[in-house]
């Protein structure tokens, strides 16, 4: 399996790059949705630290004010827009603010996301529709605004859509969230092909996070008595931010955060029935903790959740970074290292014989 994964990584790295030149992050204006917490908050802080001017959007205006004040105290350029990405007029307002404040934007990051923990036959249709407004339509609105801006300027830009490992493979319990991310993945791939066919100079990247340690679980709408949570190996939001900001400078087709995200896609594609059985048996208990669930009205499905927290209350092995992201950034070096280690392993095995 290791060799298969390595071969696939090398093939992807060769085949995914478009000849588009993007600015260094320090020279960019970057729009980030969902910037008040989690991945968006981490990305905003790191982008600003690298010198980018940032345009921050979310529903939680108090958190956005605090974040802009924090960044400005450190000498960074930032502006915020209170916006619900499920409303097209709000998304247009984000772009208008960026252009009014900075004259342009160079990268647009569709990061906003909400989730529901509940079985498919139990979640209400109203809740499902609201989730799709945010997770899918928010990405569509943002993508269209960004592409139109890049076309009007005639200057290459980057569109970065944050998907999920559950956009590559369905799951139990988050059976409303997963199809919304499948839709994001399909939209991103279709849009990328159309732009490439028409030779529109936009780099379109799909980010595939694994389980990330953000307040995602605390913000979730729960249909369970027990609190939603990630259990097991979880990655820091900074790893996703690292991938996003790398894609802002380097045209990339896909970036996976964590080997779990890549492995689930490969195993799910090649061994679907086995994957079904394994997920049915082991996944449910990894998605809730042994404590009472938050009340439905505390979720961020229909209103803003609390802000200014990058991390959540997840349980398990909390990684400091993602080796897979770093491997994506340095594919040639990583390839040589893996080949070298494989050769050493073969030599060692022969000696034992």
Short mmCIF file of C-alpha atoms in Angstrom, two decimals, residues 30 32 42 65 115 158 179 224:
data_model
loop_
_atom_site.label_atom_id
_atom_site.label_comp_id
_atom_site.label_asym_id
_atom_site.label_seq_id
_atom_site.Cartn_x
_atom_site.Cartn_y
_atom_site.Cartn_z
CA UNK A 30 -6.50 37.35 0.73
CA UNK A 32 -11.01 34.26 4.06
CA UNK A 42 -5.60 30.19 12.07
CA UNK A 65 -13.71 43.06 15.43
CA UNK A 115 -22.09 20.30 10.38
CA UNK A 158 -6.17 31.64 -6.68
CA UNK A 179 -22.99 14.97 0.69
CA UNK A 224 -27.62 12.90 19.94
#
